[in-house]
Amino acid sequence: LRAEVAALEQDKVQKEKQEQADIFRSFDTDGNGKVDADELRSGVKDLWGVEVDTMTASRVITKLGSSEGSVLQSTEFDLKRMEDVLNEVVAESQAAKAKEANDLQKKQDDASQKATAKALKDLGVGDEGPSEEAAAVARVGSVFAYVLPTLDTFRFSQALLHFSWAAPLLSIMDFGNQILYG
């Protein structure tokens, strides 16, 4: 039984080697016994249906190959390793493109922020210290925002008609209403 298992394992290994050799020959379109980047591109497309550019194919060959950097020998040709390396190289390439796009977006955002800050500065908005006039106008405006509703309450209250001190408050309220509501 052990002999049969060993024979089956040996047959399996032989078949895998034969399949590797057949696939290598299908990749090696010019028949020189080596697979270059263009042959790898077309072979990967035929075998897996994946489009690979020449730069990626060259990087895969460099990572897989041990003897000559620009081609794969039949002894270096291993589909499982090739698939792993191809996935790794594609992932690295995508990460580099994503980082490049992120850096470009960041530069555009920085330029946009600088342009906005410059435009606001040219308009006098957002300066370090607001001018005294702007601060005073803001304080007066906030006083009116809080006082006018209170004055409206007094104005429409019948109790104020009997007190002489209410007249100045009513005139201030009328003036504020004229400013705000025309």
JSON list of C-alpha atoms in Angstrom, two decimals:
[
{"chain": "A", "resi": 1, "resn": "LEU", "atom": "CA", "xyz": [0.00, 0.00, 0.00]},
{"chain": "A", "resi": 2, "resn": "ARG", "atom": "CA", "xyz": [2.84, 2.38, 0.81]},
{"chain": "A", "resi": 3, "resn": "ALA", "atom": "CA", "xyz": [4.46, 1.61, -2.48]},
{"chain": "A", "resi": 4, "resn": "GLU", "atom": "CA", "xyz": [1.23, 2.45, -4.28]},
{"chain": "A", "resi": 5, "resn": "VAL", "atom": "CA", "xyz": [0.92, 5.77, -2.40]},
{"chain": "A", "resi": 6, "resn": "ALA", "atom": "CA", "xyz": [4.54, 6.63, -3.22]},
{"chain": "A", "resi": 7, "resn": "ALA", "atom": "CA", "xyz": [3.95, 5.76, -6.88]},
{"chain": "A", "resi": 8, "resn": "LEU", "atom": "CA", "xyz": [0.80, 7.89, -6.97]},
{"chain": "A", "resi": 9, "resn": "GLU", "atom": "CA", "xyz": [2.64, 10.80, -5.37]},
{"chain": "A", "resi": 10, "resn": "GLN", "atom": "CA", "xyz": [5.47, 10.43, -7.86]},
{"chain": "A", "resi": 11, "resn": "ASP", "atom": "CA", "xyz": [2.95, 10.38, -10.74]},
{"chain": "A", "resi": 12, "resn": "LYS", "atom": "CA", "xyz": [1.32, 13.50, -9.33]},
{"chain": "A", "resi": 13, "resn": "VAL", "atom": "CA", "xyz": [4.67, 15.30, -9.11]},
{"chain": "A", "resi": 14, "resn": "GLN", "atom": "CA", "xyz": [5.51, 14.16, -12.66]},
{"chain": "A", "resi": 15, "resn": "LYS", "atom": "CA", "xyz": [2.16, 15.47, -13.97]},
{"chain": "A", "resi": 16, "resn": "GLU", "atom": "CA", "xyz": [2.67, 18.82, -12.22]},
{"chain": "A", "resi": 17, "resn": "LYS", "atom": "CA", "xyz": [6.15, 19.13, -13.76]},
{"chain": "A", "resi": 18, "resn": "GLN", "atom": "CA", "xyz": [4.74, 18.25, -17.17]},
{"chain": "A", "resi": 19, "resn": "GLU", "atom": "CA", "xyz": [1.95, 20.84, -16.76]},
{"chain": "A", "resi": 20, "resn": "GLN", "atom": "CA", "xyz": [4.52, 23.45, -15.71]},
{"chain": "A", "resi": 21, "resn": "ALA", "atom": "CA", "xyz": [6.65, 22.61, -18.76]},
{"chain": "A", "resi": 22, "resn": "ASP", "atom": "CA", "xyz": [3.61, 22.83, -21.07]},
{"chain": "A", "resi": 23, "resn": "ILE", "atom": "CA", "xyz": [2.55, 26.16, -19.61]},
{"chain": "A", "resi": 24, "resn": "PHE", "atom": "CA", "xyz": [6.14, 27.44, -19.85]},
{"chain": "A", "resi": 25, "resn": "ARG", "atom": "CA", "xyz": [6.19, 26.49, -23.54]},
{"chain": "A", "resi": 26, "resn": "SER", "atom": "CA", "xyz": [2.87, 28.32, -24.04]},
{"chain": "A", "resi": 27, "resn": "PHE", "atom": "CA", "xyz": [4.38, 31.43, -22.41]},
{"chain": "A", "resi": 28, "resn": "ASP", "atom": "CA", "xyz": [7.63, 31.11, -24.43]},
{"chain": "A", "resi": 29, "resn": "THR", "atom": "CA", "xyz": [6.14, 32.17, -27.76]},
{"chain": "A", "resi": 30, "resn": "ASP", "atom": "CA", "xyz": [9.46, 32.68, -29.56]},
{"chain": "A", "resi": 31, "resn": "GLY", "atom": "CA", "xyz": [10.78, 29.27, -28.44]},
{"chain": "A", "resi": 32, "resn": "ASN", "atom": "CA", "xyz": [14.14, 30.50, -27.08]},
{"chain": "A", "resi": 33, "resn": "GLY", "atom": "CA", "xyz": [13.68, 28.74, -23.71]},
{"chain": "A", "resi": 34, "resn": "LYS", "atom": "CA", "xyz": [13.21, 32.03, -21.83]},
{"chain": "A", "resi": 35, "resn": "VAL", "atom": "CA", "xyz": [10.17, 34.12, -20.96]},
{"chain": "A", "resi": 36, "resn": "ASP", "atom": "CA", "xyz": [10.60, 37.89, -21.23]},
{"chain": "A", "resi": 37, "resn": "ALA", "atom": "CA", "xyz": [8.23, 40.64, -20.05]},
{"chain": "A", "resi": 38, "resn": "ASP", "atom": "CA", "xyz": [6.16, 40.75, -23.26]},
{"chain": "A", "resi": 39, "resn": "GLU", "atom": "CA", "xyz": [5.75, 36.97, -23.30]},
{"chain": "A", "resi": 40, "resn": "LEU", "atom": "CA", "xyz": [4.79, 37.03, -19.62]},
{"chain": "A", "resi": 41, "resn": "ARG", "atom": "CA", "xyz": [2.17, 39.72, -20.32]},
{"chain": "A", "resi": 42, "resn": "SER", "atom": "CA", "xyz": [0.54, 37.74, -23.12]},
{"chain": "A", "resi": 43, "resn": "GLY", "atom": "CA", "xyz": [0.79, 34.45, -21.19]},
{"chain": "A", "resi": 44, "resn": "VAL", "atom": "CA", "xyz": [-0.84, 35.90, -18.08]},
{"chain": "A", "resi": 45, "resn": "LYS", "atom": "CA", "xyz": [-3.59, 37.37, -20.23]},
{"chain": "A", "resi": 46, "resn": "ASP", "atom": "CA", "xyz": [-4.17, 34.04, -21.98]},
{"chain": "A", "resi": 47, "resn": "LEU", "atom": "CA", "xyz": [-3.98, 31.93, -18.80]},
{"chain": "A", "resi": 48, "resn": "TRP", "atom": "CA", "xyz": [-5.78, 34.12, -16.24]},
{"chain": "A", "resi": 49, "resn": "GLY", "atom": "CA", "xyz": [-7.39, 36.82, -18.39]},
{"chain": "A", "resi": 50, "resn": "VAL", "atom": "CA", "xyz": [-5.53, 39.57, -16.52]},
{"chain": "A", "resi": 51, "resn": "GLU", "atom": "CA", "xyz": [-4.09, 42.59, -18.34]},
{"chain": "A", "resi": 52, "resn": "VAL", "atom": "CA", "xyz": [-0.59, 43.35, -17.06]},
{"chain": "A", "resi": 53, "resn": "ASP", "atom": "CA", "xyz": [1.58, 46.24, -18.21]},
{"chain": "A", "resi": 54, "resn": "THR", "atom": "CA", "xyz": [5.23, 45.78, -19.19]},
{"chain": "A", "resi": 55, "resn": "MET", "atom": "CA", "xyz": [6.53, 47.44, -16.02]},
{"chain": "A", "resi": 56, "resn": "THR", "atom": "CA", "xyz": [4.56, 45.05, -13.80]},
{"chain": "A", "resi": 57, "resn": "ALA", "atom": "CA", "xyz": [5.68, 42.04, -15.86]},
{"chain": "A", "resi": 58, "resn": "SER", "atom": "CA", "xyz": [9.31, 43.16, -15.54]},
{"chain": "A", "resi": 59, "resn": "ARG", "atom": "CA", "xyz": [8.93, 43.51, -11.76]},
{"chain": "A", "resi": 60, "resn": "VAL", "atom": "CA", "xyz": [7.42, 40.00, -11.55]},
{"chain": "A", "resi": 61, "resn": "ILE", "atom": "CA", "xyz": [10.32, 38.57, -13.56]},
{"chain": "A", "resi": 62, "resn": "THR", "atom": "CA", "xyz": [12.84, 40.38, -11.34]},
{"chain": "A", "resi": 63, "resn": "LYS", "atom": "CA", "xyz": [11.24, 38.98, -8.18]},
{"chain": "A", "resi": 64, "resn": "LEU", "atom": "CA", "xyz": [10.92, 35.44, -9.57]},
{"chain": "A", "resi": 65, "resn": "GLY", "atom": "CA", "xyz": [14.16, 35.18, -11.52]},
{"chain": "A", "resi": 66, "resn": "SER", "atom": "CA", "xyz": [17.52, 34.38, -10.03]},
{"chain": "A", "resi": 67, "resn": "SER", "atom": "CA", "xyz": [19.93, 34.12, -12.98]},
{"chain": "A", "resi": 68, "resn": "GLU", "atom": "CA", "xyz": [19.14, 36.76, -15.59]},
{"chain": "A", "resi": 69, "resn": "GLY", "atom": "CA", "xyz": [17.11, 39.75, -14.39]},
{"chain": "A", "resi": 70, "resn": "SER", "atom": "CA", "xyz": [15.13, 40.35, -17.58]},
{"chain": "A", "resi": 71, "resn": "VAL", "atom": "CA", "xyz": [13.94, 36.81, -18.40]},
{"chain": "A", "resi": 72, "resn": "LEU", "atom": "CA", "xyz": [12.66, 33.68, -16.67]},
{"chain": "A", "resi": 73, "resn": "GLN", "atom": "CA", "xyz": [14.32, 30.32, -17.29]},
{"chain": "A", "resi": 74, "resn": "SER", "atom": "CA", "xyz": [12.23, 27.16, -17.28]},
{"chain": "A", "resi": 75, "resn": "THR", "atom": "CA", "xyz": [13.71, 26.21, -13.89]},
{"chain": "A", "resi": 76, "resn": "GLU", "atom": "CA", "xyz": [12.52, 29.52, -12.40]},
{"chain": "A", "resi": 77, "resn": "PHE", "atom": "CA", "xyz": [9.02, 29.20, -13.82]},
{"chain": "A", "resi": 78, "resn": "ASP", "atom": "CA", "xyz": [6.51, 28.37, -11.06]},
{"chain": "A", "resi": 79, "resn": "LEU", "atom": "CA", "xyz": [2.86, 29.28, -11.55]},
{"chain": "A", "resi": 80, "resn": "LYS", "atom": "CA", "xyz": [1.91, 29.37, -7.87]},
{"chain": "A", "resi": 81, "resn": "ARG", "atom": "CA", "xyz": [4.81, 31.63, -7.00]},
{"chain": "A", "resi": 82, "resn": "MET", "atom": "CA", "xyz": [4.15, 33.71, -10.11]},
{"chain": "A", "resi": 83, "resn": "GLU", "atom": "CA", "xyz": [0.53, 34.25, -9.09]},
{"chain": "A", "resi": 84, "resn": "ASP", "atom": "CA", "xyz": [1.56, 35.26, -5.56]},
{"chain": "A", "resi": 85, "resn": "VAL", "atom": "CA", "xyz": [4.26, 37.63, -6.83]},
{"chain": "A", "resi": 86, "resn": "LEU", "atom": "CA", "xyz": [1.92, 39.08, -9.45]},
{"chain": "A", "resi": 87, "resn": "ASN", "atom": "CA", "xyz": [-0.72, 39.78, -6.80]},
{"chain": "A", "resi": 88, "resn": "GLU", "atom": "CA", "xyz": [1.95, 41.33, -4.57]},
{"chain": "A", "resi": 89, "resn": "VAL", "atom": "CA", "xyz": [3.30, 43.56, -7.35]},
{"chain": "A", "resi": 90, "resn": "VAL", "atom": "CA", "xyz": [-0.20, 44.64, -8.42]},
{"chain": "A", "resi": 91, "resn": "ALA", "atom": "CA", "xyz": [-1.08, 45.45, -4.79]},
{"chain": "A", "resi": 92, "resn": "GLU", "atom": "CA", "xyz": [2.13, 47.48, -4.43]},
{"chain": "A", "resi": 93, "resn": "SER", "atom": "CA", "xyz": [1.36, 49.30, -7.68]},
{"chain": "A", "resi": 94, "resn": "GLN", "atom": "CA", "xyz": [-2.19, 50.08, -6.59]},
{"chain": "A", "resi": 95, "resn": "ALA", "atom": "CA", "xyz": [-0.97, 51.29, -3.20]},
{"chain": "A", "resi": 96, "resn": "ALA", "atom": "CA", "xyz": [1.57, 53.56, -4.91]},
{"chain": "A", "resi": 97, "resn": "LYS", "atom": "CA", "xyz": [-1.13, 54.96, -7.23]},
{"chain": "A", "resi": 98, "resn": "ALA", "atom": "CA", "xyz": [-3.48, 55.52, -4.28]},
{"chain": "A", "resi": 99, "resn": "LYS", "atom": "CA", "xyz": [-0.72, 57.32, -2.36]},
{"chain": "A", "resi": 100, "resn": "GLU", "atom": "CA", "xyz": [0.06, 59.42, -5.42]},
{"chain": "A", "resi": 101, "resn": "ALA", "atom": "CA", "xyz": [-3.63, 60.33, -5.84]},
{"chain": "A", "resi": 102, "resn": "ASN", "atom": "CA", "xyz": [-3.87, 61.11, -2.12]},
{"chain": "A", "resi": 103, "resn": "ASP", "atom": "CA", "xyz": [-0.80, 63.36, -2.28]},
{"chain": "A", "resi": 104, "resn": "LEU", "atom": "CA", "xyz": [-2.19, 65.15, -5.33]},
{"chain": "A", "resi": 105, "resn": "GLN", "atom": "CA", "xyz": [-5.54, 65.67, -3.58]},
{"chain": "A", "resi": 106, "resn": "LYS", "atom": "CA", "xyz": [-3.73, 66.99, -0.51]},
{"chain": "A", "resi": 107, "resn": "LYS", "atom": "CA", "xyz": [-1.75, 69.46, -2.64]},
{"chain": "A", "resi": 108, "resn": "GLN", "atom": "CA", "xyz": [-4.95, 70.63, -4.33]},
{"chain": "A", "resi": 109, "resn": "ASP", "atom": "CA", "xyz": [-6.68, 71.01, -0.96]},
{"chain": "A", "resi": 110, "resn": "ASP", "atom": "CA", "xyz": [-3.71, 72.96, 0.45]},
{"chain": "A", "resi": 111, "resn": "ALA", "atom": "CA", "xyz": [-3.68, 75.23, -2.60]},
{"chain": "A", "resi": 112, "resn": "SER", "atom": "CA", "xyz": [-7.43, 75.78, -2.28]},
{"chain": "A", "resi": 113, "resn": "GLN", "atom": "CA", "xyz": [-7.11, 76.59, 1.42]},
{"chain": "A", "resi": 114, "resn": "LYS", "atom": "CA", "xyz": [-4.28, 79.04, 0.73]},
{"chain": "A", "resi": 115, "resn": "ALA", "atom": "CA", "xyz": [-6.29, 80.73, -2.02]},
{"chain": "A", "resi": 116, "resn": "THR", "atom": "CA", "xyz": [-9.33, 80.99, 0.25]},
{"chain": "A", "resi": 117, "resn": "ALA", "atom": "CA", "xyz": [-7.25, 82.37, 3.12]},
{"chain": "A", "resi": 118, "resn": "LYS", "atom": "CA", "xyz": [-5.66, 84.93, 0.78]},
{"chain": "A", "resi": 119, "resn": "ALA", "atom": "CA", "xyz": [-9.04, 86.00, -0.59]},
{"chain": "A", "resi": 120, "resn": "LEU", "atom": "CA", "xyz": [-10.43, 86.38, 2.93]},
{"chain": "A", "resi": 121, "resn": "LYS", "atom": "CA", "xyz": [-7.38, 88.34, 4.01]},
{"chain": "A", "resi": 122, "resn": "ASP", "atom": "CA", "xyz": [-7.72, 90.61, 0.98]},
{"chain": "A", "resi": 123, "resn": "LEU", "atom": "CA", "xyz": [-11.33, 91.23, 2.00]},
{"chain": "A", "resi": 124, "resn": "GLY", "atom": "CA", "xyz": [-10.25, 91.93, 5.58]},
{"chain": "A", "resi": 125, "resn": "VAL", "atom": "CA", "xyz": [-12.05, 88.90, 6.98]},
{"chain": "A", "resi": 126, "resn": "GLY", "atom": "CA", "xyz": [-10.33, 86.73, 9.52]},
{"chain": "A", "resi": 127, "resn": "ASP", "atom": "CA", "xyz": [-7.47, 89.07, 10.33]},
{"chain": "A", "resi": 128, "resn": "GLU", "atom": "CA", "xyz": [-5.51, 88.40, 13.47]},
{"chain": "A", "resi": 129, "resn": "GLY", "atom": "CA", "xyz": [-7.10, 91.21, 15.47]},
{"chain": "A", "resi": 130, "resn": "PRO", "atom": "CA", "xyz": [-10.47, 92.56, 14.40]},
{"chain": "A", "resi": 131, "resn": "SER", "atom": "CA", "xyz": [-10.63, 96.31, 14.01]},
{"chain": "A", "resi": 132, "resn": "GLU", "atom": "CA", "xyz": [-12.06, 98.39, 16.84]},
{"chain": "A", "resi": 133, "resn": "GLU", "atom": "CA", "xyz": [-14.95, 99.50, 14.61]},
{"chain": "A", "resi": 134, "resn": "ALA", "atom": "CA", "xyz": [-15.96, 95.95, 13.78]},
{"chain": "A", "resi": 135, "resn": "ALA", "atom": "CA", "xyz": [-15.79, 94.93, 17.42]},
{"chain": "A", "resi": 136, "resn": "ALA", "atom": "CA", "xyz": [-17.92, 97.90, 18.49]},
{"chain": "A", "resi": 137, "resn": "VAL", "atom": "CA", "xyz": [-20.53, 97.24, 15.78]},
{"chain": "A", "resi": 138, "resn": "ALA", "atom": "CA", "xyz": [-20.70, 93.60, 16.81]},
{"chain": "A", "resi": 139, "resn": "ARG", "atom": "CA", "xyz": [-21.20, 94.53, 20.47]},
{"chain": "A", "resi": 140, "resn": "VAL", "atom": "CA", "xyz": [-23.96, 97.03, 19.66]},
{"chain": "A", "resi": 141, "resn": "GLY", "atom": "CA", "xyz": [-25.65, 94.53, 17.36]},
{"chain": "A", "resi": 142, "resn": "SER", "atom": "CA", "xyz": [-25.60, 91.85, 20.04]},
{"chain": "A", "resi": 143, "resn": "VAL", "atom": "CA", "xyz": [-27.10, 94.26, 22.56]},
{"chain": "A", "resi": 144, "resn": "PHE", "atom": "CA", "xyz": [-29.96, 95.03, 20.18]},
{"chain": "A", "resi": 145, "resn": "ALA", "atom": "CA", "xyz": [-30.47, 91.32, 19.56]},
{"chain": "A", "resi": 146, "resn": "TYR", "atom": "CA", "xyz": [-31.08, 90.73, 23.25]},
{"chain": "A", "resi": 147, "resn": "VAL", "atom": "CA", "xyz": [-32.75, 94.01, 24.24]},
{"chain": "A", "resi": 148, "resn": "LEU", "atom": "CA", "xyz": [-35.29, 94.47, 21.44]},
{"chain": "A", "resi": 149, "resn": "PRO", "atom": "CA", "xyz": [-37.43, 91.43, 22.29]},
{"chain": "A", "resi": 150, "resn": "THR", "atom": "CA", "xyz": [-37.49, 92.61, 25.89]},
{"chain": "A", "resi": 151, "resn": "LEU", "atom": "CA", "xyz": [-38.48, 96.09, 24.79]},
{"chain": "A", "resi": 152, "resn": "ASP", "atom": "CA", "xyz": [-41.25, 94.63, 22.65]},
{"chain": "A", "resi": 153, "resn": "THR", "atom": "CA", "xyz": [-42.57, 92.98, 25.77]},
{"chain": "A", "resi": 154, "resn": "PHE", "atom": "CA", "xyz": [-42.55, 96.31, 27.60]},
{"chain": "A", "resi": 155, "resn": "ARG", "atom": "CA", "xyz": [-44.06, 98.18, 24.66]},
{"chain": "A", "resi": 156, "resn": "PHE", "atom": "CA", "xyz": [-47.06, 95.96, 24.45]},
{"chain": "A", "resi": 157, "resn": "SER", "atom": "CA", "xyz": [-47.57, 95.83, 28.17]},
{"chain": "A", "resi": 158, "resn": "GLN", "atom": "CA", "xyz": [-50.44, 97.95, 29.47]},
{"chain": "A", "resi": 159, "resn": "ALA", "atom": "CA", "xyz": [-48.65, 98.50, 32.76]},
{"chain": "A", "resi": 160, "resn": "LEU", "atom": "CA", "xyz": [-45.97, 100.70, 31.17]},
{"chain": "A", "resi": 161, "resn": "LEU", "atom": "CA", "xyz": [-48.49, 103.27, 29.98]},
{"chain": "A", "resi": 162, "resn": "HIS", "atom": "CA", "xyz": [-48.94, 104.43, 33.56]},
{"chain": "A", "resi": 163, "resn": "PHE", "atom": "CA", "xyz": [-45.23, 105.03, 34.29]},
{"chain": "A", "resi": 164, "resn": "SER", "atom": "CA", "xyz": [-43.38, 108.10, 33.01]},
{"chain": "A", "resi": 165, "resn": "TRP", "atom": "CA", "xyz": [-39.97, 106.37, 33.05]},
{"chain": "A", "resi": 166, "resn": "ALA", "atom": "CA", "xyz": [-41.15, 103.96, 30.28]},
{"chain": "A", "resi": 167, "resn": "ALA", "atom": "CA", "xyz": [-41.22, 106.66, 27.58]},
{"chain": "A", "resi": 168, "resn": "PRO", "atom": "CA", "xyz": [-37.43, 106.70, 26.96]},
{"chain": "A", "resi": 169, "resn": "LEU", "atom": "CA", "xyz": [-37.40, 102.90, 26.69]},
{"chain": "A", "resi": 170, "resn": "LEU", "atom": "CA", "xyz": [-40.19, 102.99, 24.16]},
{"chain": "A", "resi": 171, "resn": "SER", "atom": "CA", "xyz": [-38.41, 105.59, 22.04]},
{"chain": "A", "resi": 172, "resn": "ILE", "atom": "CA", "xyz": [-35.19, 103.50, 22.06]},
{"chain": "A", "resi": 173, "resn": "MET", "atom": "CA", "xyz": [-37.21, 100.48, 21.03]},
{"chain": "A", "resi": 174, "resn": "ASP", "atom": "CA", "xyz": [-38.88, 102.41, 18.19]},
{"chain": "A", "resi": 175, "resn": "PHE", "atom": "CA", "xyz": [-35.47, 103.58, 16.99]},
{"chain": "A", "resi": 176, "resn": "GLY", "atom": "CA", "xyz": [-34.14, 100.02, 17.06]},
{"chain": "A", "resi": 177, "resn": "ASN", "atom": "CA", "xyz": [-37.16, 98.74, 15.15]},
{"chain": "A", "resi": 178, "resn": "GLN", "atom": "CA", "xyz": [-36.69, 101.43, 12.52]},
{"chain": "A", "resi": 179, "resn": "ILE", "atom": "CA", "xyz": [-33.05, 100.40, 12.06]},
{"chain": "A", "resi": 180, "resn": "LEU", "atom": "CA", "xyz": [-33.74, 96.69, 11.88]},
{"chain": "A", "resi": 181, "resn": "TYR", "atom": "CA", "xyz": [-37.03, 96.66, 10.01]},
{"chain": "A", "resi": 182, "resn": "GLY", "atom": "CA", "xyz": [-36.83, 99.88, 7.99]}
]
